[in-house]
Amino acid sequence: MSPRIASLVLASGLAAVGAIDATEAPRPSGISIVDRDVIPATQVTPPCVSLAAAQTSVSIPTAYLEDLANQAQGDMQNSNDPARVAYWKGRSARWLLDLAGTVRDVKGCDSSPIAHAHRSSQRLAVTLLESGIAAVWVHDQPGFVSRLRARDYNRDCARGPLGSSSYRVANGPAVMLLVTCMR
């Protein structure tokens, strides 16, 4: 087969794959999907850091991030798991603090696009949402959101190469999609 024909065949195959609506694809058997509620903080006041998505923002108290960042002083030592987890939470918090400040949002937080945040910082934001420390607000609505809907897909990669968790305002817009595992 000539290189030109091979290129055309490959291009047509990619175009066909790109045209398939992902919502119509059947779920592989045995892959678990778990829906659950998450109760975020109901208020965050400045000083704070926000990660902005298209229609929502996640806001985190700066003081809490600074406390976490203080745990990541120096180099990570070969120590026990809790010390490593604390170190990575601290590094992730420091990255969020260093990222912030591109604009001031309507809640008074230093805000940056969520896509600019390091993946481990996004994971930290989700951890803080799930523990009730971070809050979520919808850009065109007053106040903070009282409940999120989380969907865990293939948690811990138990039945496939990729797992994720998606977060959205209950009956509302998406907040964040987080890849939770790959193998």
mmCIF file of C-alpha atoms in Angstrom:
data_model
loop_
_atom_site.group_PDB
_atom_site.id
_atom_site.type_symbol
_atom_site.label_atom_id
_atom_site.label_comp_id
_atom_site.label_asym_id
_atom_site.label_seq_id
_atom_site.Cartn_x
_atom_site.Cartn_y
_atom_site.Cartn_z
ATOM 1 C CA MET A 1 0.000 0.000 0.000
ATOM 2 C CA SER A 2 1.372 3.407 -0.898
ATOM 3 C CA PRO A 3 2.052 5.927 1.881
ATOM 4 C CA ARG A 4 -0.643 8.211 0.444
ATOM 5 C CA ILE A 5 -3.337 5.507 0.552
ATOM 6 C CA ALA A 6 -2.260 4.456 4.045
ATOM 7 C CA SER A 7 -2.578 8.081 5.184
ATOM 8 C CA LEU A 8 -6.081 8.360 3.693
ATOM 9 C CA VAL A 9 -7.202 5.119 5.350
ATOM 10 C CA LEU A 10 -5.818 6.263 8.710
ATOM 11 C CA ALA A 11 -7.402 9.711 8.373
ATOM 12 C CA SER A 12 -10.817 8.275 7.509
ATOM 13 C CA GLY A 13 -10.610 5.904 10.474
ATOM 14 C CA LEU A 14 -9.729 8.750 12.840
ATOM 15 C CA ALA A 15 -12.541 10.885 11.430
ATOM 16 C CA ALA A 16 -15.005 8.058 12.042
ATOM 17 C CA VAL A 17 -13.806 7.647 15.633
ATOM 18 C CA GLY A 18 -14.040 11.407 16.213
ATOM 19 C CA ALA A 19 -17.616 11.450 14.919
ATOM 20 C CA ILE A 20 -18.852 8.928 17.485
ATOM 21 C CA ASP A 21 -20.670 10.567 20.381
ATOM 22 C CA ALA A 22 -18.998 9.325 23.565
ATOM 23 C CA THR A 23 -22.329 9.321 25.407
ATOM 24 C CA GLU A 24 -23.620 6.669 23.007
ATOM 25 C CA ALA A 25 -20.765 4.240 23.573
ATOM 26 C CA PRO A 26 -21.802 1.220 25.622
ATOM 27 C CA ARG A 27 -20.167 0.827 29.009
ATOM 28 C CA PRO A 28 -17.876 -2.192 29.190
ATOM 29 C CA SER A 29 -19.402 -4.892 31.358
ATOM 30 C CA GLY A 30 -18.171 -5.116 34.910
ATOM 31 C CA ILE A 31 -17.053 -1.467 35.158
ATOM 32 C CA SER A 32 -18.619 0.109 38.216
ATOM 33 C CA ILE A 33 -20.134 3.568 38.285
ATOM 34 C CA VAL A 34 -20.936 4.940 41.734
ATOM 35 C CA ASP A 35 -22.950 8.137 42.225
ATOM 36 C CA ARG A 36 -22.662 9.902 45.566
ATOM 37 C CA ASP A 37 -23.319 13.254 47.204
ATOM 38 C CA VAL A 38 -20.540 15.572 48.371
ATOM 39 C CA ILE A 39 -21.202 18.360 50.868
ATOM 40 C CA PRO A 40 -18.680 21.182 50.305
ATOM 41 C CA ALA A 41 -18.130 24.180 52.576
ATOM 42 C CA THR A 42 -21.060 26.583 52.393
ATOM 43 C CA GLN A 43 -18.875 29.676 52.560
ATOM 44 C CA VAL A 44 -15.293 30.794 51.958
ATOM 45 C CA THR A 45 -14.212 34.353 52.702
ATOM 46 C CA PRO A 46 -11.129 36.219 51.443
ATOM 47 C CA PRO A 47 -8.263 35.725 51.422
ATOM 48 C CA CYS A 48 -8.880 32.696 49.243
ATOM 49 C CA VAL A 49 -7.825 30.977 46.031
ATOM 50 C CA SER A 50 -10.313 29.963 43.329
ATOM 51 C CA LEU A 51 -9.998 27.502 40.482
ATOM 52 C CA ALA A 52 -12.387 28.597 37.742
ATOM 53 C CA ALA A 53 -14.136 26.262 35.305
ATOM 54 C CA ALA A 54 -16.527 27.374 32.548
ATOM 55 C CA GLN A 55 -19.540 27.980 34.812
ATOM 56 C CA THR A 56 -18.291 27.250 38.320
ATOM 57 C CA SER A 57 -15.396 27.952 40.664
ATOM 58 C CA VAL A 58 -13.878 26.040 43.574
ATOM 59 C CA SER A 59 -12.760 28.415 46.357
ATOM 60 C CA ILE A 60 -10.268 27.431 49.051
ATOM 61 C CA PRO A 61 -9.191 29.443 52.129
ATOM 62 C CA THR A 62 -5.637 30.754 51.674
ATOM 63 C CA ALA A 63 -4.794 30.172 55.356
ATOM 64 C CA TYR A 64 -5.587 26.465 55.002
ATOM 65 C CA LEU A 65 -3.388 26.194 51.899
ATOM 66 C CA GLU A 66 -0.556 28.007 53.694
ATOM 67 C CA ASP A 67 -0.781 25.586 56.631
ATOM 68 C CA LEU A 68 -0.531 22.647 54.222
ATOM 69 C CA ALA A 69 2.320 24.286 52.288
ATOM 70 C CA ASN A 70 4.344 24.619 55.498
ATOM 71 C CA GLN A 71 4.378 20.805 55.711
ATOM 72 C CA ALA A 72 6.375 20.600 52.469
ATOM 73 C CA GLN A 73 9.480 22.479 53.553
ATOM 74 C CA GLY A 74 12.698 21.043 52.117
ATOM 75 C CA ASP A 75 13.022 17.751 50.270
ATOM 76 C CA MET A 76 10.769 14.751 50.724
ATOM 77 C CA GLN A 77 12.447 12.229 52.965
ATOM 78 C CA ASN A 78 12.118 8.479 52.591
ATOM 79 C CA SER A 79 9.721 8.012 55.433
ATOM 80 C CA ASN A 80 6.325 6.585 56.183
ATOM 81 C CA ASP A 81 3.216 7.016 54.047
ATOM 82 C CA PRO A 82 1.545 9.714 56.188
ATOM 83 C CA ALA A 83 4.674 11.868 55.914
ATOM 84 C CA ARG A 84 4.773 11.434 52.120
ATOM 85 C CA VAL A 85 1.065 12.246 51.799
ATOM 86 C CA ALA A 86 1.515 15.363 53.943
ATOM 87 C CA TYR A 87 4.500 16.398 51.817
ATOM 88 C CA TRP A 88 2.569 16.044 48.543
ATOM 89 C CA LYS A 89 -0.463 17.859 49.948
ATOM 90 C CA GLY A 90 1.895 20.636 50.988
ATOM 91 C CA ARG A 91 3.520 20.801 47.545
ATOM 92 C CA SER A 92 0.099 20.832 45.882
ATOM 93 C CA ALA A 93 -1.030 23.634 48.180
ATOM 94 C CA ARG A 94 2.127 25.628 47.379
ATOM 95 C CA TRP A 95 1.453 25.214 43.649
ATOM 96 C CA LEU A 96 -2.076 26.563 44.160
ATOM 97 C CA LEU A 97 -0.787 29.522 46.150
ATOM 98 C CA ASP A 98 1.823 30.288 43.503
ATOM 99 C CA LEU A 99 -0.739 29.926 40.702
ATOM 100 C CA ALA A 100 -3.276 32.291 42.148
ATOM 101 C CA GLY A 101 -3.600 35.970 41.415
ATOM 102 C CA THR A 102 -4.382 36.186 37.741
ATOM 103 C CA VAL A 103 -7.692 37.936 38.498
ATOM 104 C CA ARG A 104 -9.838 38.706 41.518
ATOM 105 C CA ASP A 105 -13.226 36.986 41.253
ATOM 106 C CA VAL A 106 -16.584 38.258 42.533
ATOM 107 C CA LYS A 107 -16.105 36.368 45.824
ATOM 108 C CA GLY A 108 -12.832 38.244 46.434
ATOM 109 C CA CYS A 109 -10.560 35.249 45.761
ATOM 110 C CA ASP A 110 -7.416 35.190 43.633
ATOM 111 C CA SER A 111 -8.638 33.144 40.679
ATOM 112 C CA SER A 112 -6.971 31.105 37.940
ATOM 113 C CA PRO A 113 -8.392 28.683 35.366
ATOM 114 C CA ILE A 114 -8.636 25.169 36.738
ATOM 115 C CA ALA A 115 -6.809 23.891 33.647
ATOM 116 C CA HIS A 116 -3.707 25.848 34.731
ATOM 117 C CA ALA A 117 -3.502 24.009 38.054
ATOM 118 C CA HIS A 118 -1.156 21.036 38.414
ATOM 119 C CA ARG A 119 -3.028 17.726 38.432
ATOM 120 C CA SER A 120 -2.046 17.015 42.036
ATOM 121 C CA SER A 121 -3.337 20.476 42.992
ATOM 122 C CA GLN A 122 -6.653 19.637 41.336
ATOM 123 C CA ARG A 123 -6.684 16.423 43.373
ATOM 124 C CA LEU A 124 -6.054 18.453 46.530
ATOM 125 C CA ALA A 125 -8.968 20.756 45.635
ATOM 126 C CA VAL A 126 -11.244 17.702 45.354
ATOM 127 C CA THR A 127 -9.984 16.363 48.689
ATOM 128 C CA LEU A 128 -10.784 19.736 50.288
ATOM 129 C CA LEU A 129 -14.243 19.762 48.660
ATOM 130 C CA GLU A 130 -14.984 16.294 49.982
ATOM 131 C CA SER A 131 -13.825 17.236 53.479
ATOM 132 C CA GLY A 132 -15.970 20.402 53.576
ATOM 133 C CA ILE A 133 -13.064 22.882 53.507
ATOM 134 C CA ALA A 134 -13.434 24.177 49.932
ATOM 135 C CA ALA A 135 -16.632 25.666 48.524
ATOM 136 C CA VAL A 136 -18.184 25.781 45.046
ATOM 137 C CA TRP A 137 -20.157 28.570 43.458
ATOM 138 C CA VAL A 138 -21.892 29.008 40.108
ATOM 139 C CA HIS A 139 -20.744 32.122 38.256
ATOM 140 C CA ASP A 140 -24.212 33.467 37.462
ATOM 141 C CA GLN A 141 -25.810 32.697 40.848
ATOM 142 C CA PRO A 142 -25.437 34.258 44.302
ATOM 143 C CA GLY A 143 -24.073 32.306 47.242
ATOM 144 C CA PHE A 144 -22.329 28.968 47.410
ATOM 145 C CA VAL A 145 -23.534 25.518 46.392
ATOM 146 C CA SER A 146 -24.820 23.291 49.201
ATOM 147 C CA ARG A 147 -24.373 19.927 47.481
ATOM 148 C CA LEU A 148 -22.378 18.340 44.664
ATOM 149 C CA ARG A 149 -22.988 15.127 42.795
ATOM 150 C CA ALA A 150 -19.904 12.955 42.312
ATOM 151 C CA ARG A 151 -19.665 10.065 39.870
ATOM 152 C CA ASP A 152 -16.834 7.576 40.332
ATOM 153 C CA TYR A 153 -16.058 5.534 37.224
ATOM 154 C CA ASN A 154 -13.943 2.386 37.587
ATOM 155 C CA ARG A 155 -12.624 3.417 40.987
ATOM 156 C CA ASP A 156 -9.036 2.279 41.629
ATOM 157 C CA CYS A 157 -8.825 0.928 38.027
ATOM 158 C CA ALA A 158 -10.314 -2.344 39.260
ATOM 159 C CA ARG A 159 -11.721 -3.228 35.808
ATOM 160 C CA GLY A 160 -9.707 -1.360 33.228
ATOM 161 C CA PRO A 161 -6.880 1.024 32.496
ATOM 162 C CA LEU A 162 -8.526 4.290 33.550
ATOM 163 C CA GLY A 163 -10.593 5.525 36.477
ATOM 164 C CA SER A 164 -12.133 8.939 37.050
ATOM 165 C CA SER A 165 -14.340 11.012 39.300
ATOM 166 C CA SER A 166 -16.527 13.790 37.979
ATOM 167 C CA TYR A 167 -18.087 16.491 40.123
ATOM 168 C CA ARG A 168 -21.035 18.656 39.219
ATOM 169 C CA VAL A 169 -23.462 20.922 40.973
ATOM 170 C CA ALA A 170 -26.525 18.842 41.854
ATOM 171 C CA ASN A 171 -28.842 19.327 38.859
ATOM 172 C CA GLY A 172 -26.400 21.872 37.465
ATOM 173 C CA PRO A 173 -23.124 22.505 35.661
ATOM 174 C CA ALA A 174 -19.899 20.530 35.815
ATOM 175 C CA VAL A 175 -17.253 21.500 38.349
ATOM 176 C CA MET A 176 -14.332 19.165 37.677
ATOM 177 C CA LEU A 177 -13.304 15.881 36.075
ATOM 178 C CA LEU A 178 -10.380 14.158 37.721
ATOM 179 C CA VAL A 179 -8.490 11.108 36.472
ATOM 180 C CA THR A 180 -8.054 9.034 39.617
ATOM 181 C CA CYS A 181 -5.942 6.170 38.296
ATOM 182 C CA MET A 182 -4.188 4.836 35.214
ATOM 183 C CA ARG A 183 -2.406 1.584 34.664
#
